[in-house]
Amino acid sequence: MLQPEASDYLIETLREKCPAVDSQLKEESEEDNTPSPFSFTPQRIHLHKDHELFEDGDIHRHLYLQNLSTSEPDDKPKLSVSEFACHISGCSQLFSSVEEYEHHYNSLHRHVCCSCRRSLPSARLLDIHIQEWHDTLFTVLAQRQDMYQCLVEGCGQKFRTSKQRKDHLIRIHKYPADFRFDKTKKGKGTRGMKSEQQSDTAMEVTEDVCEVMCDTESDQTEGGEAMEPHSCAGAAVHQAISAPAEMHSDLSAAGHGATNMSTEQGRPRYSYRVPKNVCFGQGSVRGFRARGRRK
Amino acid sequence: MWRLNTVHHKAGRAGSSLEELKLKRREHEKALRQARRDRQLVSKRLLLNEDEEQPGSPMDTNSGDQVVDLFGKLKHGGQEREAHLKALSKALRSPSAQLTFVKLENSMHLLVGLLSGSDAQCRLQAVRCLHELSNSHHPNVVPACLPATPYLLTYLSGQSTKFTELCLYTLGNLCPDSEVVREKLLAQGIIPALANCIQNQRHSLAVVEAAGFTLSQLLQAKDAAEKVIPMVLASGLPPHLLSVLTPDPQFGLAPAIECAWCLHYLTCSNVDNRLLLAHGALARCSTLLVSLGDAVAKGDKEGGMELLVWPLLRCVGNLLSSGPMEDLSSQVGDVSLLAALCALLQAYLHSQPALARECAWVLNNLTADSSVFCSALLALSLVPGLIQLLPFSQGINTMVLRVLGNIAHKKKEHCVQLAQCGLLPALCATLKMADQEMVTLSLEVLFLLVTSSPRVAEDFVRQSGLSLLEAIQYNSEGEVRLRATHLLEHHLISHHMVDRVTSQ
């Protein structure tokens, strides 16, 4: 959609003249020549004798003709309620209520790291993950300062290394040693989903998860610039439903920036792509964080 | 004479439990559905003798021999003919006996002779025999009955009601079997005969019902549009059919049901709906639906009423799509039809969801090209009830959403009112449904709403609409992604940015 510079400008403009810009923006958007994809027009519908919509009524009529109708209410319930589904491509799980859907979506799709596709349970943990794992600036600063935050909200303490943080979590906050969201990142970040599963046998999975995966388009990869948002070109998971996926996030950076990871993962493997102009940057979905998002 | 047999299952055959009967019925239903898919949905009706309560199981063992024996006796004539014929008609209840009979040389010739003879009692028994034969589904039996048809048709203008009824049902049973049979009947003048019958025997509703049934059998045939319907329309039948529609409180719904189904077959064929409109079909059917809807709203739901509601809905629905709306809306009358349709929809939602779906279809046809009806739905406070139907599948919610889309499409003010009725939260749920058609339609309606006024757009944003749309940008369907993106980029952009700013 918008390049980062333009979006900043827009935010500034809005801050100055919020009310008026509303209509101004609308006008501008209507002037641009993108044809509207909306096509609904009211129309009267004619149904012929054999149309499927008429099936039940016809059957009812013929049962009556053949003296088989009964006024006794049938035991089988006939009215059915629509199901809900997660339509994130590749997920396609079904739910019988909106609440179930929401729970699924919020747990698995909302706080997803764009760079490494991991799903985090909360915005805060996602922030910390991105910072510690995909932000080269963090890596640089961490060499000189205490950068590793305690994961417990409100604690506020920071540590020089992830090991120190882990010790703190265990000693002070009584966390288990194998807390899922504080695993040390093993090796370089070039593993695909499959190999990670195989190598990490100690990991448990509590629920079927679907990871939303992002892949950078190779022509849009900007070298090394961690602060820049990039668009993710695909959000498809091929083995989503049955494959156990990772729930943990490695919060300690192994010194490799996201750039390496993403270029090495750059092989296209999704059946479709999200439109190029979807922005993953500052202005976009809270859950889909770009690397090095400015706070 | 038909009554909706509400105690049929209780008087079940000895040895059949309720469960067995239900199972049988369900299997039968499955067979009917398959037959319909094969375009072979055919039903015959068997008029029971006065002393019978329901068709008993035929005593198959002896019937073949009995038939041969009785035929032999009948050939010799004599005073006993009537008794023999009566026995023969009972024996002919059995399918194998039917086959045996038609294979006997000159059997039909004999029967026709008795049918057309001077002995009235013999005629009656002879027609009973033919009636049993007409009930057969075996391809050899019905064509064998053809020699009798000119007489059956002639007797339609007679005055003996019971006899006429039997003739009619026999003819009605013969109709669906083959094109050859139908062609013969048409050539022999069945349509004018039926027209005469309905017109001149209005005093006997049993006869009217039977005539309606027979006509419906003709009209349901595959080739009806080319061969039958033009003749029916030209015959002067339509106004008589329409006049029968109002149910007689004493006799019951049956004649109206038959005539309504005839009208349905006429209207859905689209051969010449202008003629039907000229006779006031739309007005008549609408008025009747209004009174049925009123009855239902008062809690007065008569058993079997849906058998009449169903064809009426279809007539109205299809007539509404057969011309310019300006001409049609005057025929529909005032907007009370809207309330009636909503009442019927609610009343049958659980017991007959397909009927509810057809009500929604008619609502669509009323609102698609008429701002009067759209405004009326809002003014009559019927919209909240419709919104509550959005969870229900099997085509109900898609049709209801179309209706709401029709309303939104007319005026921006309508959109604001729809939002006030609570459509936005409902859409936030429908956008998450598994049915992609629902998702797409929901986006379309959402588009209409948020572009109608900034207030509505703000409401949507306040209900976490943006993150909902952002998730939809990852939908597996391209058309859906496109719409979500378009909404975000072009119509919610200002809100989009403001929201992001404030949320940081």
Coordinates of N, CA and C in Angstrom, one line a residue, chain B residues 136-341:
Chain B
S136 N -50.9 -48.5 -11.1 CA -49.7 -49.3 -11.3 C -48.5 -48.5 -11.9
H137 N -47.3 -48.8 -11.5 CA -46.1 -48.2 -12.0 C -45.5 -49.1 -13.1
H138 N -46.1 -50.2 -13.4 CA -45.4 -51.1 -14.4 C -45.7 -50.6 -15.8
P139 N -44.6 -50.5 -16.6 CA -44.8 -49.9 -17.9 C -45.8 -50.6 -18.8
N140 N -46.2 -51.8 -18.5 CA -47.1 -52.5 -19.4 C -48.6 -52.2 -19.1
V141 N -48.8 -51.8 -17.9 CA -50.2 -51.7 -17.4 C -50.9 -50.5 -17.9
V142 N -50.3 -49.3 -17.7 CA -51.0 -48.1 -18.0 C -51.3 -48.0 -19.5
P143 N -50.4 -48.3 -20.4 CA -50.8 -48.2 -21.8 C -52.0 -49.1 -22.2
A144 N -52.1 -50.2 -21.5 CA -53.2 -51.1 -21.7 C -54.5 -50.5 -21.4
C145 N -54.5 -49.5 -20.6 CA -55.8 -48.8 -20.2 C -56.3 -47.8 -21.2
L146 N -55.4 -47.5 -22.2 CA -55.8 -46.4 -23.1 C -57.2 -46.5 -23.7
P147 N -57.6 -47.7 -24.1 CA -58.9 -47.8 -24.7 C -60.1 -47.2 -23.9
A148 N -59.8 -47.1 -22.6 CA -60.9 -46.7 -21.7 C -61.0 -45.1 -21.7
T149 N -60.0 -44.5 -22.1 CA -59.9 -43.0 -21.8 C -61.0 -42.2 -22.5
P150 N -61.4 -42.5 -23.7 CA -62.5 -41.6 -24.3 C -63.7 -41.7 -23.4
Y151 N -64.0 -42.8 -22.8 CA -65.2 -42.9 -22.0 C -65.0 -42.2 -20.7
L152 N -63.8 -42.3 -20.1 CA -63.6 -41.6 -18.9 C -63.7 -40.1 -19.1
L153 N -63.2 -39.7 -20.2 CA -63.4 -38.2 -20.5 C -64.8 -37.8 -20.7
T154 N -65.5 -38.7 -21.4 CA -66.9 -38.3 -21.6 C -67.7 -38.2 -20.3
Y155 N -67.4 -39.1 -19.4 CA -68.1 -39.1 -18.1 C -67.8 -38.0 -17.2
L156 N -66.8 -37.2 -17.6 CA -66.4 -36.1 -16.7 C -67.6 -35.1 -16.6
S157 N -68.3 -35.0 -17.6 CA -69.4 -34.0 -17.6 C -70.7 -34.6 -17.1
G158 N -70.6 -35.8 -16.5 CA -71.8 -36.4 -15.9 C -72.1 -35.8 -14.6
Q159 N -73.1 -36.4 -14.0 CA -73.5 -35.8 -12.7 C -73.3 -36.6 -11.5
S160 N -72.8 -37.8 -11.7 CA -72.6 -38.6 -10.5 C -71.2 -38.3 -9.9
T161 N -71.2 -37.6 -8.7 CA -69.9 -37.1 -8.3 C -68.9 -38.2 -7.9
K162 N -69.4 -39.2 -7.3 CA -68.4 -40.3 -6.9 C -67.8 -40.9 -8.2
F163 N -68.6 -41.1 -9.1 CA -68.2 -41.7 -10.4 C -67.2 -40.8 -11.1
T164 N -67.6 -39.5 -11.1 CA -66.7 -38.5 -11.8 C -65.3 -38.4 -11.1
E165 N -65.4 -38.5 -9.7 CA -64.1 -38.4 -9.0 C -63.2 -39.6 -9.4
L166 N -63.8 -40.8 -9.5 CA -63.0 -41.9 -9.8 C -62.4 -41.8 -11.2
C167 N -63.3 -41.3 -12.1 CA -62.7 -41.1 -13.5 C -61.6 -40.1 -13.5
L168 N -61.7 -39.1 -12.7 CA -60.7 -38.1 -12.7 C -59.4 -38.6 -12.1
Y169 N -59.5 -39.3 -11.0 CA -58.2 -39.8 -10.4 C -57.6 -40.9 -11.3
T170 N -58.5 -41.6 -12.0 CA -57.9 -42.6 -12.9 C -57.1 -41.9 -14.0
L171 N -57.8 -40.9 -14.6 CA -57.1 -40.2 -15.6 C -55.8 -39.5 -15.1
G172 N -55.9 -39.0 -13.9 CA -54.7 -38.3 -13.3 C -53.6 -39.3 -13.1
N173 N -53.9 -40.5 -12.8 CA -52.9 -41.5 -12.6 C -52.3 -42.0 -13.9
L174 N -53.1 -41.9 -15.0 CA -52.5 -42.3 -16.3 C -51.6 -41.3 -16.9
C175 N -51.8 -40.1 -16.5 CA -51.0 -39.0 -17.2 C -49.5 -39.1 -17.1
P176 N -49.0 -39.3 -15.9 CA -47.5 -39.1 -15.8 C -46.7 -40.2 -16.5
D177 N -47.3 -41.3 -16.8 CA -46.5 -42.4 -17.2 C -45.7 -42.3 -18.5
S178 N -46.4 -41.8 -19.5 CA -45.6 -41.7 -20.8 C -46.2 -40.6 -21.7
E179 N -45.3 -40.2 -22.5 CA -45.6 -39.2 -23.5 C -46.7 -39.6 -24.4
V180 N -46.7 -40.9 -24.8 CA -47.7 -41.4 -25.7 C -49.1 -41.3 -25.1
V181 N -49.2 -41.7 -23.8 CA -50.4 -41.6 -23.1 C -50.9 -40.2 -23.1
R182 N -50.0 -39.3 -22.7 CA -50.4 -37.8 -22.6 C -50.9 -37.3 -24.0
E183 N -50.2 -37.6 -25.0 CA -50.5 -37.1 -26.3 C -51.9 -37.6 -26.7
K184 N -52.2 -38.8 -26.4 CA -53.5 -39.4 -26.7 C -54.6 -38.6 -25.9
L185 N -54.3 -38.4 -24.6 CA -55.3 -37.7 -23.8 C -55.5 -36.3 -24.2
L186 N -54.4 -35.6 -24.6 CA -54.6 -34.2 -25.1 C -55.4 -34.2 -26.3
A187 N -55.1 -35.2 -27.2 CA -55.9 -35.2 -28.5 C -57.3 -35.5 -28.2
Q188 N -57.6 -36.3 -27.2 CA -59.0 -36.6 -26.9 C -59.7 -35.5 -26.2
G189 N -59.0 -34.4 -25.9 CA -59.7 -33.3 -25.3 C -59.7 -33.2 -23.8
I190 N -58.7 -33.7 -23.1 CA -58.7 -33.7 -21.7 C -58.7 -32.3 -21.1
I191 N -58.1 -31.4 -21.8 CA -58.0 -30.0 -21.2 C -59.4 -29.4 -21.2
P192 N -60.1 -29.3 -22.3 CA -61.4 -28.7 -22.2 C -62.4 -29.5 -21.3
A193 N -62.2 -30.8 -21.2 CA -63.0 -31.6 -20.3 C -62.8 -31.2 -18.8
L194 N -61.5 -31.0 -18.5 CA -61.2 -30.6 -17.1 C -61.7 -29.2 -16.9
A195 N -61.6 -28.3 -17.9 CA -62.1 -27.0 -17.7 C -63.6 -27.0 -17.4
N196 N -64.3 -27.8 -18.2 CA -65.7 -27.9 -18.0 C -66.0 -28.4 -16.6
C197 N -65.3 -29.4 -16.2 CA -65.5 -30.0 -14.9 C -65.4 -29.0 -13.8
I198 N -64.3 -28.3 -13.8 CA -64.0 -27.4 -12.7 C -65.1 -26.3 -12.7
Q199 N -65.4 -25.9 -13.9 CA -66.4 -24.8 -14.0 C -67.8 -25.2 -13.6
N200 N -68.2 -26.4 -14.1 CA -69.6 -26.7 -13.9 C -69.9 -27.5 -12.6
Q201 N -68.9 -28.0 -12.0 CA -69.1 -28.8 -10.8 C -68.5 -28.2 -9.6
R202 N -68.6 -26.8 -9.5 CA -68.0 -26.1 -8.4 C -68.7 -26.5 -7.1
H203 N -69.9 -27.0 -7.2 CA -70.7 -27.4 -6.0 C -70.1 -28.6 -5.3
S204 N -69.4 -29.4 -6.1 CA -68.8 -30.5 -5.5 C -67.3 -30.3 -5.4
L205 N -66.8 -30.0 -4.2 CA -65.4 -29.6 -4.0 C -64.6 -30.9 -4.2
A206 N -65.2 -32.0 -3.9 CA -64.4 -33.3 -4.1 C -64.0 -33.4 -5.6
V207 N -64.9 -33.1 -6.4 CA -64.7 -33.2 -7.9 C -63.6 -32.2 -8.3
V208 N -63.8 -31.0 -7.7 CA -62.8 -29.9 -8.1 C -61.4 -30.3 -7.6
E209 N -61.3 -30.9 -6.5 CA -60.0 -31.3 -6.0 C -59.4 -32.4 -7.0
A210 N -60.3 -33.3 -7.4 CA -59.8 -34.4 -8.3 C -59.4 -33.8 -9.6
A211 N -60.1 -32.8 -10.1 CA -59.8 -32.2 -11.4 C -58.5 -31.4 -11.3
G212 N -58.3 -30.8 -10.1 CA -57.1 -30.0 -9.9 C -55.9 -31.0 -9.9
F213 N -56.1 -32.1 -9.2 CA -55.1 -33.1 -9.2 C -54.7 -33.6 -10.6
T214 N -55.6 -33.9 -11.3 CA -55.4 -34.4 -12.7 C -54.7 -33.4 -13.5
L215 N -55.1 -32.1 -13.4 CA -54.5 -31.1 -14.2 C -53.0 -30.9 -13.7
S216 N -52.8 -31.0 -12.4 CA -51.4 -30.8 -11.9 C -50.5 -32.0 -12.5
Q217 N -51.1 -33.1 -12.7 CA -50.3 -34.2 -13.2 C -49.9 -33.9 -14.6
L218 N -50.8 -33.4 -15.4 CA -50.4 -33.0 -16.8 C -49.4 -31.9 -16.8
L219 N -49.6 -30.9 -15.9 CA -48.7 -29.7 -15.9 C -47.3 -30.0 -15.4
Q220 N -47.2 -31.1 -14.7 CA -45.9 -31.4 -14.1 C -45.0 -32.1 -15.1
A221 N -45.6 -32.6 -16.2 CA -44.8 -33.4 -17.1 C -43.6 -32.6 -17.7
K222 N -42.6 -33.4 -18.1 CA -41.4 -32.7 -18.7 C -41.7 -31.8 -19.9
D223 N -42.6 -32.3 -20.7 CA -42.8 -31.6 -22.0 C -44.0 -30.6 -21.8
A224 N -44.4 -30.3 -20.6 CA -45.6 -29.5 -20.4 C -45.5 -28.2 -21.0
A225 N -44.3 -27.6 -20.9 CA -44.2 -26.2 -21.4 C -44.6 -26.0 -22.8
E226 N -44.2 -27.0 -23.6 CA -44.5 -26.9 -25.1 C -45.9 -27.4 -25.4
K227 N -46.3 -28.5 -24.7 CA -47.5 -29.2 -25.2 C -48.7 -28.8 -24.4
V228 N -48.6 -28.8 -23.1 CA -49.8 -28.7 -22.3 C -50.1 -27.2 -21.9
I229 N -49.1 -26.5 -21.5 CA -49.4 -25.2 -20.9 C -50.1 -24.2 -21.8
P230 N -49.6 -24.1 -23.1 CA -50.3 -23.2 -23.9 C -51.8 -23.5 -24.1
M231 N -52.1 -24.8 -24.1 CA -53.5 -25.2 -24.2 C -54.3 -24.8 -22.9
V232 N -53.6 -25.0 -21.8 CA -54.3 -24.7 -20.6 C -54.6 -23.2 -20.5
L233 N -53.6 -22.4 -20.9 CA -53.8 -21.0 -20.8 C -54.9 -20.5 -21.7
A234 N -55.0 -21.2 -22.8 CA -56.0 -20.8 -23.8 C -57.4 -21.3 -23.5
S235 N -57.5 -22.2 -22.5 CA -58.7 -22.9 -22.3 C -59.7 -22.2 -21.4
G236 N -59.2 -21.1 -20.8 CA -60.1 -20.5 -19.8 C -60.0 -21.1 -18.4
L237 N -59.1 -21.9 -18.2 CA -58.9 -22.5 -16.9 C -58.4 -21.6 -15.8
P238 N -57.4 -20.7 -16.2 CA -56.8 -19.9 -15.1 C -57.8 -19.2 -14.2
P239 N -58.8 -18.4 -14.7 CA -59.6 -17.8 -13.7 C -60.4 -18.7 -12.8
H240 N -60.7 -19.9 -13.3 CA -61.4 -20.9 -12.4 C -60.5 -21.4 -11.4
L241 N -59.2 -21.6 -11.8 CA -58.2 -22.1 -10.8 C -58.1 -21.0 -9.7
L242 N -58.0 -19.8 -10.1 CA -57.9 -18.7 -9.1 C -59.0 -18.6 -8.2
S243 N -60.2 -18.9 -8.7 CA -61.4 -18.7 -7.9 C -61.5 -19.8 -6.8
V244 N -60.8 -21.0 -7.1 CA -60.9 -22.1 -6.1 C -59.9 -21.8 -5.0
L245 N -59.0 -20.9 -5.2 CA -58.0 -20.8 -4.2 C -58.4 -20.5 -2.8
T246 N -59.4 -19.8 -2.6 CA -59.8 -19.5 -1.2 C -60.4 -20.7 -0.6
P247 N -59.8 -21.2 0.5 CA -60.2 -22.5 1.0 C -61.6 -22.4 1.6
D248 N -62.3 -23.4 1.4 CA -63.6 -23.5 2.0 C -63.5 -24.0 3.5
P249 N -64.0 -23.3 4.4 CA -63.7 -23.6 5.8 C -64.2 -25.0 6.2
Q250 N -65.3 -25.5 5.6 CA -65.8 -26.8 5.9 C -65.1 -27.9 5.2
F251 N -64.9 -27.7 3.9 CA -64.3 -28.8 3.2 C -62.8 -28.9 3.4
G252 N -62.2 -27.8 3.6 CA -60.8 -27.9 3.9 C -59.9 -27.3 2.8
L253 N -58.6 -27.6 2.9 CA -57.7 -26.9 2.0 C -57.5 -27.7 0.7
A254 N -57.9 -28.9 0.6 CA -57.5 -29.8 -0.5 C -57.7 -29.2 -1.9
P255 N -58.9 -28.7 -2.2 CA -59.0 -28.2 -3.6 C -58.1 -27.0 -3.9
A256 N -58.0 -26.1 -2.9 CA -57.2 -25.0 -3.1 C -55.7 -25.4 -3.3
I257 N -55.3 -26.4 -2.5 CA -54.0 -27.0 -2.7 C -53.7 -27.4 -4.1
E258 N -54.6 -28.2 -4.6 CA -54.4 -28.7 -6.0 C -54.3 -27.6 -7.0
C259 N -55.3 -26.7 -6.9 CA -55.3 -25.6 -7.9 C -54.1 -24.7 -7.7
A260 N -53.6 -24.5 -6.5 CA -52.4 -23.7 -6.3 C -51.2 -24.3 -6.9
W261 N -51.1 -25.6 -6.8 CA -50.0 -26.3 -7.5 C -50.1 -26.2 -9.0
C262 N -51.3 -26.2 -9.5 CA -51.4 -26.0 -11.0 C -50.9 -24.7 -11.3
L263 N -51.3 -23.7 -10.6 CA -50.8 -22.3 -10.9 C -49.3 -22.2 -10.8
H264 N -48.8 -22.9 -9.8 CA -47.3 -22.8 -9.7 C -46.7 -23.4 -11.0
Y265 N -47.1 -24.5 -11.4 CA -46.5 -25.1 -12.6 C -46.7 -24.2 -13.8
L266 N -47.8 -23.5 -13.8 CA -48.0 -22.5 -14.9 C -47.1 -21.3 -14.8
T267 N -46.9 -20.8 -13.6 CA -46.1 -19.6 -13.5 C -44.6 -19.8 -13.7
C268 N -44.2 -21.0 -13.1 CA -42.7 -21.2 -13.2 C -42.3 -21.5 -14.6
S269 N -43.2 -21.9 -15.4 CA -42.8 -22.2 -16.8 C -42.5 -21.0 -17.6
N270 N -43.1 -19.9 -17.1 CA -42.9 -18.6 -17.8 C -43.4 -18.5 -19.2
V271 N -44.3 -19.4 -19.6 CA -44.9 -19.4 -21.0 C -45.6 -18.1 -21.3
D272 N -46.5 -17.7 -20.4 CA -47.2 -16.5 -20.6 C -47.8 -15.9 -19.3
N273 N -46.8 -15.4 -18.5 CA -47.3 -14.9 -17.2 C -48.1 -13.7 -17.4
R274 N -48.0 -13.0 -18.5 CA -48.8 -11.8 -18.6 C -50.3 -12.1 -18.6
L275 N -50.6 -13.2 -19.2 CA -52.0 -13.7 -19.2 C -52.5 -13.9 -17.8
L276 N -51.6 -14.6 -17.0 CA -52.0 -14.9 -15.7 C -52.1 -13.6 -14.8
L277 N -51.2 -12.7 -15.1 CA -51.3 -11.4 -14.4 C -52.6 -10.7 -14.8
A278 N -52.9 -10.8 -16.0 CA -54.2 -10.1 -16.4 C -55.4 -10.6 -15.7
H279 N -55.3 -11.9 -15.4 CA -56.4 -12.5 -14.6 C -56.4 -12.2 -13.2
G280 N -55.3 -11.5 -12.8 CA -55.3 -11.1 -11.4 C -54.6 -12.2 -10.5
A281 N -53.7 -13.0 -11.1 CA -53.1 -14.1 -10.3 C -52.3 -13.5 -9.2
L282 N -51.5 -12.5 -9.5 CA -50.6 -12.0 -8.4 C -51.4 -11.4 -7.3
A283 N -52.5 -10.7 -7.6 CA -53.3 -10.0 -6.6 C -53.9 -11.1 -5.7
R284 N -54.5 -12.1 -6.4 CA -55.2 -13.2 -5.7 C -54.3 -13.9 -4.7
C285 N -53.1 -14.3 -5.3 CA -52.2 -15.1 -4.5 C -51.6 -14.3 -3.3
S286 N -51.4 -13.0 -3.6 CA -50.8 -12.1 -2.5 C -51.9 -12.0 -1.4
T287 N -53.1 -11.7 -1.8 CA -54.2 -11.6 -0.8 C -54.3 -12.8 0.1
L288 N -54.2 -13.9 -0.6 CA -54.4 -15.2 0.2 C -53.2 -15.4 1.1
L289 N -52.0 -15.1 0.7 CA -50.8 -15.2 1.5 C -50.9 -14.3 2.7
V290 N -51.5 -13.1 2.5 CA -51.7 -12.1 3.6 C -52.6 -12.7 4.6
S291 N -53.7 -13.3 4.2 CA -54.6 -13.9 5.2 C -54.0 -15.1 5.9
L292 N -53.3 -15.9 5.2 CA -52.6 -17.0 5.8 C -51.5 -16.5 6.8
G293 N -50.8 -15.5 6.4 CA -49.8 -14.9 7.3 C -50.4 -14.4 8.5
D294 N -51.6 -13.7 8.4 CA -52.3 -13.2 9.5 C -52.7 -14.3 10.5
A295 N -53.2 -15.4 9.9 CA -53.7 -16.5 10.7 C -52.5 -17.0 11.5
V296 N -51.4 -17.2 10.8 CA -50.2 -17.8 11.5 C -49.7 -16.8 12.6
A297 N -49.7 -15.6 12.3 CA -49.2 -14.6 13.3 C -50.1 -14.7 14.6
K298 N -51.4 -15.0 14.4 CA -52.2 -15.1 15.5 C -52.1 -16.5 16.2
G299 N -51.2 -17.3 15.7 CA -51.0 -18.6 16.3 C -51.9 -19.6 15.8
D300 N -52.6 -19.3 14.7 CA -53.6 -20.2 14.2 C -53.1 -21.0 13.0
K301 N -52.1 -21.9 13.3 CA -51.5 -22.6 12.2 C -52.2 -24.0 12.0
E302 N -52.9 -24.0 10.9 CA -53.7 -25.2 10.6 C -52.7 -26.3 10.1
G303 N -53.0 -27.5 10.5 CA -52.2 -28.6 10.0 C -52.3 -28.7 8.5
G304 N -51.1 -28.8 7.8 CA -51.2 -29.0 6.4 C -51.2 -27.7 5.6
M305 N -51.2 -26.5 6.4 CA -51.3 -25.3 5.7 C -50.1 -25.0 4.8
E306 N -49.0 -25.6 5.2 CA -47.8 -25.3 4.3 C -48.0 -25.9 2.9
L307 N -48.9 -26.9 2.8 CA -49.2 -27.4 1.4 C -49.8 -26.4 0.5
L308 N -50.5 -25.4 1.1 CA -51.1 -24.4 0.3 C -50.1 -23.2 0.3
V309 N -49.4 -22.9 1.3 CA -48.5 -21.8 1.4 C -47.4 -21.9 0.3
W310 N -46.9 -23.1 0.3 CA -45.8 -23.4 -0.6 C -46.0 -23.0 -2.1
P311 N -47.1 -23.5 -2.7 CA -47.3 -23.1 -4.1 C -47.6 -21.6 -4.3
L312 N -48.3 -21.1 -3.3 CA -48.7 -19.7 -3.4 C -47.4 -18.8 -3.4
L313 N -46.5 -19.2 -2.5 CA -45.2 -18.4 -2.4 C -44.5 -18.4 -3.8
R314 N -44.5 -19.6 -4.4 CA -43.8 -19.7 -5.7 C -44.5 -19.0 -6.8
C315 N -45.9 -19.0 -6.7 CA -46.6 -18.2 -7.7 C -46.2 -16.7 -7.6
V316 N -46.3 -16.2 -6.4 CA -46.0 -14.8 -6.2 C -44.5 -14.5 -6.5
G317 N -43.6 -15.3 -6.1 CA -42.2 -15.1 -6.4 C -41.9 -15.1 -7.9
N318 N -42.5 -16.0 -8.6 CA -42.2 -16.0 -10.0 C -43.0 -15.0 -10.8
L319 N -44.2 -14.7 -10.4 CA -44.9 -13.6 -11.1 C -44.2 -12.3 -10.9
L320 N -43.6 -12.1 -9.7 CA -42.9 -10.9 -9.4 C -41.7 -10.7 -10.4
S321 N -41.2 -11.8 -10.9 CA -40.0 -11.6 -11.8 C -40.4 -11.6 -13.2
S322 N -41.7 -11.4 -13.5 CA -42.1 -11.5 -14.9 C -42.5 -10.2 -15.5
G323 N -42.0 -9.2 -15.2 CA -42.3 -7.9 -15.8 C -41.7 -6.7 -15.1
P324 N -42.0 -5.5 -15.6 CA -41.5 -4.4 -14.9 C -42.2 -4.2 -13.6
M325 N -41.3 -3.8 -12.6 CA -41.8 -3.8 -11.2 C -42.9 -2.8 -11.0
E326 N -42.9 -1.7 -11.8 CA -43.9 -0.7 -11.6 C -45.3 -1.2 -11.9
D327 N -45.4 -2.1 -12.9 CA -46.7 -2.6 -13.2 C -47.1 -3.7 -12.2
L328 N -46.1 -4.3 -11.6 CA -46.5 -5.4 -10.7 C -46.8 -5.0 -9.3
S329 N -46.2 -3.9 -8.9 CA -46.4 -3.6 -7.5 C -47.8 -3.2 -7.1
S330 N -48.5 -2.7 -8.1 CA -49.9 -2.3 -7.8 C -50.7 -3.6 -7.6
Q331 N -50.3 -4.6 -8.3 CA -51.1 -5.9 -8.2 C -50.8 -6.6 -6.8
V332 N -49.6 -6.3 -6.3 CA -49.3 -6.9 -5.0 C -50.2 -6.3 -3.9
G333 N -50.6 -5.1 -4.2 CA -51.4 -4.5 -3.1 C -50.5 -3.7 -2.2
D334 N -51.0 -3.5 -1.0 CA -50.2 -2.7 -0.1 C -49.1 -3.6 0.6
V335 N -48.4 -3.0 1.4 CA -47.2 -3.6 2.0 C -47.5 -4.7 3.0
S336 N -48.8 -5.0 3.2 CA -49.0 -6.0 4.3 C -48.5 -7.4 3.9
L337 N -48.2 -7.5 2.6 CA -47.6 -8.8 2.2 C -46.2 -9.0 2.9
L338 N -45.5 -7.9 3.1 CA -44.2 -8.0 3.8 C -44.4 -8.6 5.2
A339 N -45.3 -8.1 5.9 CA -45.5 -8.6 7.3 C -45.9 -10.1 7.3
A340 N -46.8 -10.4 6.3 CA -47.2 -11.8 6.2 C -46.1 -12.7 5.9
L341 N -45.2 -12.3 5.0 CA -44.1 -13.1 4.6 C -43.2 -13.3 5.8

